[in-house]
């Protein structure tokens, strides 16, 4: 990369070589209910580090946190991507209600099918996570937590 200066006190970065190829990333969204304190930042950070392609805050009936510092969360996404040497950043979606999410899911199901994986910590588990995920169709997916 080199820096070129242009008229008007501007500088432009010019890419001169590619050091590594872009890896093909999974198309997995992380849907989460916003939580208080640093836990929200941790969800965004770890979701980015684990390779989520989209982070979607979902407001439910019992969600206590209804506003988020979007600029701060975007900074966390960028820092987490840099930390794990990821070449892309997930899209940080605008918060949506669970009802809006479900309506959009049904509306878009035919044109853009995506498997929805709901993580329920109180469910009676039958088998391992690997067994459960192994039985799902390949392709785009979303994981709903919280």
PDB file of C-alpha atoms in Angstrom:
ATOM      1  CA  UNK A   1       0.000   0.000   0.000  1.00  0.00           C
ATOM      2  CA  UNK A   2       1.245   3.466  -0.724  1.00  0.00           C
ATOM      3  CA  UNK A   3      -0.109   6.914   0.017  1.00  0.00           C
ATOM      4  CA  UNK A   4      -0.609   9.423  -2.784  1.00  0.00           C
ATOM      5  CA  UNK A   5      -1.326  13.060  -2.129  1.00  0.00           C
ATOM      6  CA  UNK A   6      -3.860  14.872  -4.285  1.00  0.00           C
ATOM      7  CA  UNK A   7      -4.645  18.563  -4.701  1.00  0.00           C
ATOM      8  CA  UNK A   8      -6.641  20.042  -1.858  1.00  0.00           C
ATOM      9  CA  UNK A   9      -4.674  18.514   1.027  1.00  0.00           C
ATOM     10  CA  UNK A  10      -6.109  15.037   0.523  1.00  0.00           C
ATOM     11  CA  UNK A  11      -4.364  11.702   0.692  1.00  0.00           C
ATOM     12  CA  UNK A  12      -5.428   8.476  -0.994  1.00  0.00           C
ATOM     13  CA  UNK A  13      -4.251   4.973  -0.108  1.00  0.00           C
ATOM     14  CA  UNK A  14      -3.422   2.831  -3.126  1.00  0.00           C
ATOM     15  CA  UNK A  15      -3.323  -0.955  -2.780  1.00  0.00           C
ATOM     16  CA  UNK A  16      -0.230  -2.293  -4.542  1.00  0.00           C
ATOM     17  CA  UNK A  17      -0.381  -5.992  -3.645  1.00  0.00           C
ATOM     18  CA  UNK A  18      -2.708  -8.533  -2.105  1.00  0.00           C
ATOM     19  CA  UNK A  19      -1.062 -10.331   0.790  1.00  0.00           C
ATOM     20  CA  UNK A  20      -3.713 -12.983   1.315  1.00  0.00           C
ATOM     21  CA  UNK A  21      -6.855 -14.116  -0.431  1.00  0.00           C
ATOM     22  CA  UNK A  22     -10.285 -13.415   0.970  1.00  0.00           C
ATOM     23  CA  UNK A  23     -11.664 -16.532   2.619  1.00  0.00           C
ATOM     24  CA  UNK A  24     -15.193 -17.619   1.828  1.00  0.00           C
ATOM     25  CA  UNK A  25     -17.229 -16.865   4.935  1.00  0.00           C
ATOM     26  CA  UNK A  26     -20.343 -18.600   6.161  1.00  0.00           C
ATOM     27  CA  UNK A  27     -23.605 -16.684   5.806  1.00  0.00           C
ATOM     28  CA  UNK A  28     -24.658 -16.876   9.460  1.00  0.00           C
ATOM     29  CA  UNK A  29     -26.555 -14.136  11.254  1.00  0.00           C
ATOM     30  CA  UNK A  30     -26.516 -13.699  15.020  1.00  0.00           C
ATOM     31  CA  UNK A  31     -29.889 -12.521  16.345  1.00  0.00           C
ATOM     32  CA  UNK A  32     -29.733 -11.468  19.988  1.00  0.00           C
ATOM     33  CA  UNK A  33     -31.750  -9.690  22.640  1.00  0.00           C
ATOM     34  CA  UNK A  34     -29.781  -6.678  23.900  1.00  0.00           C
ATOM     35  CA  UNK A  35     -28.665  -6.998  27.508  1.00  0.00           C
ATOM     36  CA  UNK A  36     -27.367  -4.580  30.123  1.00  0.00           C
ATOM     37  CA  UNK A  37     -23.814  -3.460  30.635  1.00  0.00           C
ATOM     38  CA  UNK A  38     -20.722  -4.943  29.103  1.00  0.00           C
ATOM     39  CA  UNK A  39     -22.507  -8.163  28.149  1.00  0.00           C
ATOM     40  CA  UNK A  40     -23.968  -6.491  25.048  1.00  0.00           C
ATOM     41  CA  UNK A  41     -20.492  -5.453  23.934  1.00  0.00           C
ATOM     42  CA  UNK A  42     -19.247  -9.003  24.570  1.00  0.00           C
ATOM     43  CA  UNK A  43     -22.021 -10.476  22.393  1.00  0.00           C
ATOM     44  CA  UNK A  44     -21.104  -8.114  19.548  1.00  0.00           C
ATOM     45  CA  UNK A  45     -17.380  -8.780  19.981  1.00  0.00           C
ATOM     46  CA  UNK A  46     -17.652 -12.584  20.121  1.00  0.00           C
ATOM     47  CA  UNK A  47     -20.232 -12.711  17.320  1.00  0.00           C
ATOM     48  CA  UNK A  48     -17.775 -10.830  15.124  1.00  0.00           C
ATOM     49  CA  UNK A  49     -14.832 -13.008  16.157  1.00  0.00           C
ATOM     50  CA  UNK A  50     -16.819 -16.195  15.463  1.00  0.00           C
ATOM     51  CA  UNK A  51     -17.640 -15.074  11.931  1.00  0.00           C
ATOM     52  CA  UNK A  52     -21.232 -13.821  11.984  1.00  0.00           C
ATOM     53  CA  UNK A  53     -22.053 -12.020   8.741  1.00  0.00           C
ATOM     54  CA  UNK A  54     -24.815  -9.939  10.311  1.00  0.00           C
ATOM     55  CA  UNK A  55     -25.584  -8.913  13.901  1.00  0.00           C
ATOM     56  CA  UNK A  56     -29.253  -8.198  14.597  1.00  0.00           C
ATOM     57  CA  UNK A  57     -30.454  -6.793  17.939  1.00  0.00           C
ATOM     58  CA  UNK A  58     -33.971  -8.168  18.555  1.00  0.00           C
ATOM     59  CA  UNK A  59     -36.283  -6.380  20.988  1.00  0.00           C
ATOM     60  CA  UNK A  60     -38.581  -8.827  22.764  1.00  0.00           C
ATOM     61  CA  UNK A  61     -41.403  -8.302  25.237  1.00  0.00           C
ATOM     62  CA  UNK A  62     -39.000  -8.731  28.169  1.00  0.00           C
ATOM     63  CA  UNK A  63     -36.013  -6.862  26.752  1.00  0.00           C
ATOM     64  CA  UNK A  64     -34.830  -4.299  29.279  1.00  0.00           C
ATOM     65  CA  UNK A  65     -32.351  -2.506  27.006  1.00  0.00           C
ATOM     66  CA  UNK A  66     -34.182  -0.701  24.212  1.00  0.00           C
ATOM     67  CA  UNK A  67     -31.508   1.767  23.112  1.00  0.00           C
ATOM     68  CA  UNK A  68     -27.925   1.038  22.166  1.00  0.00           C
ATOM     69  CA  UNK A  69     -24.911   3.184  21.409  1.00  0.00           C
ATOM     70  CA  UNK A  70     -24.696   2.147  17.776  1.00  0.00           C
ATOM     71  CA  UNK A  71     -21.469   4.031  17.125  1.00  0.00           C
ATOM     72  CA  UNK A  72     -19.795   2.277  20.089  1.00  0.00           C
ATOM     73  CA  UNK A  73     -21.014  -1.141  18.898  1.00  0.00           C
ATOM     74  CA  UNK A  74     -19.711  -0.422  15.383  1.00  0.00           C
ATOM     75  CA  UNK A  75     -16.302   0.393  16.909  1.00  0.00           C
ATOM     76  CA  UNK A  76     -16.363  -2.933  18.772  1.00  0.00           C
ATOM     77  CA  UNK A  77     -17.173  -4.762  15.514  1.00  0.00           C
ATOM     78  CA  UNK A  78     -14.191  -3.137  13.792  1.00  0.00           C
ATOM     79  CA  UNK A  79     -11.809  -3.810  16.709  1.00  0.00           C
ATOM     80  CA  UNK A  80     -12.930  -7.448  17.000  1.00  0.00           C
ATOM     81  CA  UNK A  81     -12.456  -8.007  13.263  1.00  0.00           C
ATOM     82  CA  UNK A  82      -8.963  -6.537  13.479  1.00  0.00           C
ATOM     83  CA  UNK A  83      -8.136  -8.605  16.577  1.00  0.00           C
ATOM     84  CA  UNK A  84      -8.939 -11.908  14.881  1.00  0.00           C
ATOM     85  CA  UNK A  85      -7.482 -10.769  11.533  1.00  0.00           C
ATOM     86  CA  UNK A  86     -10.833 -11.012   9.809  1.00  0.00           C
ATOM     87  CA  UNK A  87     -10.924  -9.183   6.473  1.00  0.00           C
ATOM     88  CA  UNK A  88     -14.628  -8.333   6.666  1.00  0.00           C
ATOM     89  CA  UNK A  89     -16.929  -6.871   9.286  1.00  0.00           C
ATOM     90  CA  UNK A  90     -20.452  -8.087   9.942  1.00  0.00           C
ATOM     91  CA  UNK A  91     -23.300  -5.740   9.188  1.00  0.00           C
ATOM     92  CA  UNK A  92     -24.739  -4.277  12.399  1.00  0.00           C
ATOM     93  CA  UNK A  93     -28.474  -4.129  11.761  1.00  0.00           C
ATOM     94  CA  UNK A  94     -30.895  -1.611  13.191  1.00  0.00           C
ATOM     95  CA  UNK A  95     -32.718  -3.061  16.227  1.00  0.00           C
ATOM     96  CA  UNK A  96     -35.998  -4.749  15.310  1.00  0.00           C
ATOM     97  CA  UNK A  97     -38.820  -6.260  17.319  1.00  0.00           C
ATOM     98  CA  UNK A  98     -39.333 -10.005  17.406  1.00  0.00           C
ATOM     99  CA  UNK A  99     -42.708  -9.544  15.689  1.00  0.00           C
ATOM    100  CA  UNK A 100     -41.107  -7.528  12.851  1.00  0.00           C
ATOM    101  CA  UNK A 101     -38.347 -10.108  12.511  1.00  0.00           C
ATOM    102  CA  UNK A 102     -40.830 -12.997  12.232  1.00  0.00           C
ATOM    103  CA  UNK A 103     -42.990 -11.112   9.710  1.00  0.00           C
ATOM    104  CA  UNK A 104     -39.946 -10.359   7.530  1.00  0.00           C
ATOM    105  CA  UNK A 105     -38.780 -13.970   7.876  1.00  0.00           C
ATOM    106  CA  UNK A 106     -42.096 -15.299   6.554  1.00  0.00           C
ATOM    107  CA  UNK A 107     -42.246 -12.679   3.788  1.00  0.00           C
ATOM    108  CA  UNK A 108     -38.679 -13.413   2.596  1.00  0.00           C
ATOM    109  CA  UNK A 109     -38.730 -17.206   3.078  1.00  0.00           C
ATOM    110  CA  UNK A 110     -39.455 -18.073  -0.546  1.00  0.00           C
ATOM    111  CA  UNK A 111     -36.901 -15.718  -2.140  1.00  0.00           C
ATOM    112  CA  UNK A 112     -34.156 -15.931   0.463  1.00  0.00           C
ATOM    113  CA  UNK A 113     -34.524 -19.099   2.548  1.00  0.00           C
ATOM    114  CA  UNK A 114     -32.493 -19.110   5.758  1.00  0.00           C
ATOM    115  CA  UNK A 115     -32.553 -21.731   8.500  1.00  0.00           C
ATOM    116  CA  UNK A 116     -33.466 -20.273  11.891  1.00  0.00           C
ATOM    117  CA  UNK A 117     -31.781 -21.917  14.869  1.00  0.00           C
ATOM    118  CA  UNK A 118     -33.396 -20.987  18.184  1.00  0.00           C
ATOM    119  CA  UNK A 119     -31.195 -21.573  21.230  1.00  0.00           C
ATOM    120  CA  UNK A 120     -33.410 -22.288  24.230  1.00  0.00           C
ATOM    121  CA  UNK A 121     -31.389 -22.913  27.383  1.00  0.00           C
ATOM    122  CA  UNK A 122     -34.416 -24.348  29.177  1.00  0.00           C
ATOM    123  CA  UNK A 123     -35.193 -26.940  26.484  1.00  0.00           C
ATOM    124  CA  UNK A 124     -34.851 -30.633  27.155  1.00  0.00           C
ATOM    125  CA  UNK A 125     -31.849 -31.437  24.968  1.00  0.00           C
ATOM    126  CA  UNK A 126     -31.782 -34.689  23.066  1.00  0.00           C
ATOM    127  CA  UNK A 127     -28.347 -35.381  21.676  1.00  0.00           C
ATOM    128  CA  UNK A 128     -25.304 -33.249  21.163  1.00  0.00           C
ATOM    129  CA  UNK A 129     -25.094 -29.876  19.468  1.00  0.00           C
ATOM    130  CA  UNK A 130     -23.108 -31.507  16.652  1.00  0.00           C
ATOM    131  CA  UNK A 131     -25.924 -34.013  16.075  1.00  0.00           C
ATOM    132  CA  UNK A 132     -28.526 -31.258  16.035  1.00  0.00           C
ATOM    133  CA  UNK A 133     -26.610 -29.002  13.651  1.00  0.00           C
ATOM    134  CA  UNK A 134     -25.610 -31.943  11.454  1.00  0.00           C
ATOM    135  CA  UNK A 135     -29.252 -32.580  10.633  1.00  0.00           C
ATOM    136  CA  UNK A 136     -29.868 -29.065   9.338  1.00  0.00           C
ATOM    137  CA  UNK A 137     -29.830 -28.144   5.664  1.00  0.00           C
ATOM    138  CA  UNK A 138     -26.679 -26.450   4.396  1.00  0.00           C
ATOM    139  CA  UNK A 139     -26.857 -22.819   3.386  1.00  0.00           C
ATOM    140  CA  UNK A 140     -27.651 -19.503   5.042  1.00  0.00           C
ATOM    141  CA  UNK A 141     -28.625 -19.669   8.710  1.00  0.00           C
ATOM    142  CA  UNK A 142     -29.413 -17.446  11.662  1.00  0.00           C
ATOM    143  CA  UNK A 143     -28.933 -18.184  15.346  1.00  0.00           C
ATOM    144  CA  UNK A 144     -31.395 -16.583  17.771  1.00  0.00           C
ATOM    145  CA  UNK A 145     -30.204 -16.239  21.379  1.00  0.00           C
ATOM    146  CA  UNK A 146     -31.502 -14.432  24.446  1.00  0.00           C
TER     147      UNK A 146
END
